[in-house]
Amino acid sequence: MGTVCGLVVLLFVIVVPVVSPYDPTRLDASNRLLAPSWSHWLGTDDLGRDVLVRLAEGGRLSLVCAITAVACATALGAVLGALCGYLGGVVDAVLMRVADALQGFPQVLLALLIAASLGRGMTSATAATAVAYWPYFAKITRGLVRQMRGALYVQAAVAQGAGVLYVLRRHLLPQTAAALFTQATMAIGEAIIFISGLSLLGLGAQEPTPEWGLIIAQSAGFVLQAWWYPTFAGLALSLAALSSNLLGDSLRENLGLALRSGFRRVRARPLGKTPDPAVADETP
């Protein structure tokens, strides 16, 4: 179900702008606030632009920015979390206190400060979202690495002279990939709402760029006059967030067994023998 919903949203934002004859940024005062019809399936906005095309184009922009923000947050959080979990000591204490401080700060207020300092635009909103989310992935990675750093194959690699970066790159970080991937998939929906919220407050996309948060902000004054304008924009944002969460749940269920079995196989491979059952049953 989650995969189907995700594919539907993806097809929507990819196909509609390509096949539609309407330009999402072209003004047409003669067609302003038209109700849904065969010519304009979701009606038009206050400037005569087709709502369906603008929502699809805005969904593509929101999705790209959300994926970029989550990917950057995941990469940064995975590296820093792995270093904290493996090295411990001062590195762990300092980086985790920074992560705690960022998480203790309201995410929206933190993102507002970053976006305001960098200037208005989707680049600033994407960067602010990445900064707000990396502590979450750092703590997930740290917990997993702390569980795995005493494994026999890690000890064998260290005994053979492997350095910290090699152990992390070859043995520990690959073990966290499945867990981080499922969490990142679920975080994309939150990131879409987060970035749209910044656009709603005027710090994200700017006119005439179509983006869901900006469209919702522009349509707020037409709730009674043109119900379709804000309604479909809100539904599109809600459906995208729901699809991301369903897709993340589906991946978490499907990859759960693969994560455990892959964890056991990698434990056994470097030793070249049958793994100890007590060790093989450990899971990250």
Coordinates of C-alpha atoms in Angstrom, one line a residue:
M1 CA 0.0 0.0 0.0
G2 CA 2.8 2.4 0.9
T3 CA 4.7 1.7 -2.2
V4 CA 1.6 2.2 -4.4
C5 CA 0.8 5.6 -2.7
G6 CA 4.4 6.7 -3.2
L7 CA 4.4 5.8 -6.8
V8 CA 1.1 7.6 -7.4
V9 CA 2.5 10.8 -5.9
L10 CA 5.7 10.4 -7.9
L11 CA 3.8 9.9 -11.2
F12 CA 1.6 12.9 -10.4
V13 CA 4.5 15.3 -10.0
I14 CA 6.4 13.9 -13.0
V15 CA 3.7 13.3 -15.6
V16 CA 1.2 16.2 -15.1
P17 CA 3.6 19.1 -15.9
V18 CA 4.8 17.2 -19.0
V19 CA 1.4 16.4 -20.6
S20 CA -0.5 19.6 -19.5
P21 CA -0.8 22.4 -22.0
Y22 CA -0.7 25.0 -19.3
D23 CA 2.3 27.0 -18.1
P24 CA 2.4 27.0 -14.2
T25 CA 3.7 30.6 -14.1
R26 CA 1.8 32.2 -17.0
L27 CA -0.8 34.8 -15.9
D28 CA -4.3 34.7 -17.4
A29 CA -6.6 37.3 -15.8
S30 CA -9.5 36.3 -18.0
N31 CA -9.6 32.8 -16.3
R32 CA -9.0 33.8 -12.7
L33 CA -10.8 31.7 -10.0
L34 CA -12.6 29.3 -12.4
A35 CA -14.2 26.3 -10.7
P36 CA -13.1 22.8 -11.6
S37 CA -14.1 21.8 -15.1
W38 CA -12.9 19.7 -18.0
S39 CA -10.6 22.5 -19.1
H40 CA -9.1 23.0 -15.6
W41 CA -9.6 19.8 -13.5
L42 CA -8.8 21.5 -10.2
G43 CA -9.8 25.0 -11.2
T44 CA -7.6 28.1 -11.5
D45 CA -6.1 30.5 -9.0
D46 CA -6.5 34.2 -8.4
L47 CA -4.1 34.9 -11.3
G48 CA -5.7 32.5 -13.8
R49 CA -3.1 29.8 -13.5
D50 CA -4.1 26.1 -13.6
V51 CA -4.1 24.7 -10.0
L52 CA -3.4 21.1 -11.1
V53 CA -0.3 22.1 -13.0
R54 CA 0.9 24.4 -10.2
L55 CA 0.4 21.7 -7.6
A56 CA 2.3 19.1 -9.7
E57 CA 5.1 21.5 -10.4
G58 CA 5.2 22.5 -6.8
G59 CA 5.2 18.9 -5.7
R60 CA 8.3 18.2 -7.9
L61 CA 10.1 21.2 -6.3
S62 CA 9.1 20.2 -2.8
L63 CA 10.0 16.6 -3.3
V64 CA 13.4 17.4 -4.7
C65 CA 14.2 19.9 -1.9
A66 CA 13.0 17.5 0.8
I67 CA 15.0 14.5 -0.6
T68 CA 18.1 16.8 -0.8
A69 CA 17.7 18.0 2.7
V70 CA 17.1 14.5 4.1
A71 CA 20.0 13.1 2.1
C72 CA 22.4 15.7 3.5
A73 CA 21.1 15.3 7.0
T74 CA 21.4 11.5 6.8
A75 CA 25.0 11.6 5.4
L76 CA 26.2 14.1 8.0
G77 CA 24.4 12.4 10.8
A78 CA 25.7 9.0 9.8
V79 CA 29.3 10.1 9.7
L80 CA 29.2 12.0 12.9
G81 CA 27.1 9.4 14.7
A82 CA 29.4 6.6 13.6
L83 CA 32.5 8.5 14.9
C84 CA 30.7 9.1 18.2
G85 CA 29.6 5.5 18.6
Y86 CA 33.0 4.0 17.6
L87 CA 35.4 6.4 19.3
G88 CA 33.4 7.5 22.3
G89 CA 35.2 9.7 24.8
V90 CA 35.7 13.4 24.1
V91 CA 34.5 13.1 20.5
D92 CA 31.3 11.5 21.6
A93 CA 30.7 13.9 24.4
V94 CA 31.3 17.1 22.4
L95 CA 29.3 16.1 19.2
M96 CA 26.4 14.6 21.2
R97 CA 26.1 17.8 23.3
V98 CA 25.9 19.8 20.1
A99 CA 23.2 17.4 18.8
D100 CA 21.3 17.7 22.1
A101 CA 21.5 21.5 21.9
L102 CA 20.1 21.5 18.4
Q103 CA 17.4 19.0 19.3
G104 CA 16.5 21.0 22.4
F105 CA 16.1 24.1 20.3
P106 CA 12.6 24.3 18.6
Q107 CA 13.2 23.0 15.1
V108 CA 10.9 25.6 13.5
L109 CA 12.7 28.5 15.3
L110 CA 16.1 27.0 14.4
A111 CA 15.1 26.7 10.7
L112 CA 13.7 30.2 10.7
L113 CA 17.0 31.6 12.1
I114 CA 19.0 29.7 9.5
A115 CA 16.8 30.5 6.6
A116 CA 16.6 34.2 7.6
S117 CA 20.3 34.4 7.9
L118 CA 20.9 32.8 4.5
G119 CA 18.2 34.7 2.7
R120 CA 14.8 33.8 1.2
G121 CA 14.6 30.9 -1.2
M122 CA 14.4 27.2 -1.5
T123 CA 18.1 26.7 -1.1
S124 CA 18.0 28.4 2.3
A125 CA 14.9 26.3 3.3
T126 CA 16.7 23.1 2.2
A127 CA 19.8 24.0 4.2
A128 CA 17.8 24.9 7.2
T129 CA 15.9 21.6 7.1
A130 CA 19.1 19.6 6.8
V131 CA 20.7 21.3 9.8
A132 CA 17.5 20.8 11.9
Y133 CA 17.4 17.0 11.0
W134 CA 21.0 15.7 11.2
P135 CA 21.0 15.2 15.0
Y136 CA 18.2 12.7 14.6
F137 CA 20.2 10.5 12.2
A138 CA 23.4 11.0 14.2
K139 CA 21.8 9.5 17.3
I140 CA 20.3 6.5 15.4
T141 CA 23.7 5.7 13.8
R142 CA 25.5 6.2 17.1
G143 CA 23.2 3.7 18.9
L144 CA 23.7 1.1 16.1
V145 CA 27.5 1.5 16.0
R146 CA 27.8 1.2 19.8
Q147 CA 26.0 -2.1 19.6
M148 CA 28.3 -3.4 16.8
R149 CA 31.7 -2.1 17.8
G150 CA 32.5 -5.0 20.0
A151 CA 31.6 -7.6 17.4
L152 CA 34.2 -10.3 16.6
Y153 CA 34.7 -9.1 13.0
V154 CA 35.4 -5.6 14.1
Q155 CA 37.9 -6.8 16.7
A156 CA 39.6 -9.0 14.0
A157 CA 39.9 -6.0 11.7
V158 CA 41.4 -3.8 14.4
A159 CA 43.8 -6.6 15.3
Q160 CA 45.0 -6.7 11.7
G161 CA 45.8 -3.0 11.8
A162 CA 42.7 -1.5 10.2
G163 CA 42.2 2.2 10.9
V164 CA 39.1 3.9 12.2
L165 CA 37.9 5.1 8.8
Y166 CA 38.4 1.7 7.2
V167 CA 36.4 -0.1 10.0
L168 CA 33.6 2.5 9.7
R169 CA 33.5 2.4 5.9
R170 CA 33.9 -1.3 5.5
H171 CA 32.2 -2.9 8.5
L172 CA 30.0 -0.5 10.5
L173 CA 28.4 2.0 8.2
P174 CA 27.1 -0.6 5.8
Q175 CA 25.3 -2.2 8.7
T176 CA 23.3 0.9 9.4
A177 CA 22.3 1.6 5.8
A178 CA 19.0 -0.2 5.8
A179 CA 17.8 1.3 9.1
L180 CA 18.9 4.8 8.0
F181 CA 17.2 4.4 4.6
T182 CA 13.8 3.5 6.1
Q183 CA 14.1 6.4 8.6
A184 CA 15.1 8.8 5.8
T185 CA 12.1 7.7 3.7
M186 CA 9.7 8.5 6.6
A187 CA 11.5 11.8 7.2
I188 CA 10.9 13.0 3.7
G189 CA 7.2 13.5 4.4
E190 CA 8.1 15.6 7.5
A191 CA 10.7 17.5 5.5
I192 CA 8.1 18.4 2.8
I193 CA 5.8 19.8 5.4
F194 CA 8.8 21.6 7.1
I195 CA 10.0 23.2 3.9
S196 CA 6.4 24.1 2.9
G197 CA 6.0 25.7 6.3
L198 CA 9.0 27.9 5.7
S199 CA 7.5 28.9 2.3
L200 CA 4.2 29.6 4.1
L201 CA 6.1 32.0 6.4
G202 CA 7.8 33.7 3.4
L203 CA 11.3 32.3 3.8
G204 CA 11.1 29.6 1.2
A205 CA 9.9 29.7 -2.4
Q206 CA 9.0 33.2 -3.8
E207 CA 6.5 34.2 -6.4
P208 CA 6.1 33.1 -9.2
T209 CA 7.7 29.8 -8.2
P210 CA 5.0 27.1 -7.6
E211 CA 5.5 25.5 -4.2
W212 CA 2.9 23.9 -1.9
G213 CA 3.6 26.1 1.1
L214 CA 3.5 29.3 -1.0
I215 CA 0.4 28.1 -2.8
I216 CA -1.4 27.5 0.5
A217 CA -0.3 30.9 1.8
Q218 CA -1.6 32.6 -1.4
S219 CA -4.9 30.7 -1.3
A220 CA -5.7 31.3 2.4
G221 CA -7.8 34.4 1.5
F222 CA -10.0 32.6 -1.0
V223 CA -11.5 29.9 1.3
L224 CA -15.1 31.1 0.8
Q225 CA -14.7 32.6 -2.6
A226 CA -12.9 29.7 -4.3
W227 CA -13.0 26.6 -2.1
W228 CA -11.0 24.5 -4.6
Y229 CA -8.0 26.7 -4.5
P230 CA -6.9 26.1 -0.8
T231 CA -8.6 22.7 -0.5
F232 CA -6.6 20.9 -3.2
A233 CA -3.4 22.5 -2.2
G234 CA -3.8 21.2 1.4
L235 CA -4.9 17.8 0.2
A236 CA -1.8 17.5 -2.1
L237 CA 0.6 18.3 0.8
S238 CA -1.2 15.9 3.2
L239 CA -1.2 13.1 0.6
A240 CA 2.5 13.5 0.0
A241 CA 3.3 13.4 3.7
L242 CA 1.0 10.4 4.2
S243 CA 2.5 8.5 1.2
S244 CA 6.0 9.1 2.5
N245 CA 5.1 7.7 5.9
L246 CA 3.3 4.6 4.4
L247 CA 6.3 4.0 2.2
G248 CA 8.6 4.2 5.1
D249 CA 6.5 1.8 7.1
S250 CA 6.4 -0.7 4.2
L251 CA 10.2 -0.5 3.8
R252 CA 10.8 -1.0 7.5
E253 CA 8.7 -4.1 7.5
N254 CA 10.2 -5.5 4.3
L255 CA 13.8 -4.7 5.2
G256 CA 13.6 -5.8 8.8
L257 CA 14.5 -9.4 8.1
A258 CA 17.1 -8.4 5.5
L259 CA 18.7 -6.1 8.0
R260 CA 19.0 -8.8 10.6
S261 CA 20.2 -11.6 8.2
G262 CA 22.7 -9.2 6.5
F263 CA 24.0 -8.2 9.9
R264 CA 24.7 -11.9 10.7
R265 CA 26.3 -12.7 7.4
V266 CA 28.7 -9.8 7.6
R267 CA 29.7 -10.8 11.1
A268 CA 30.6 -14.3 9.8
R269 CA 32.3 -13.5 6.5
P270 CA 35.6 -11.9 7.7
L271 CA 36.3 -14.8 10.1
G272 CA 36.0 -17.4 7.4
K273 CA 34.2 -19.8 9.7
T274 CA 30.8 -20.5 11.2
P275 CA 29.9 -17.7 13.5
D276 CA 29.3 -18.1 17.2
P277 CA 25.5 -18.5 17.7
A278 CA 25.6 -16.2 20.6
V279 CA 27.1 -13.5 18.4
A280 CA 25.0 -14.3 15.4
D281 CA 21.8 -13.7 17.3
E282 CA 22.7 -10.1 18.1
T283 CA 20.9 -7.5 16.1
P284 CA 21.7 -3.9 15.7

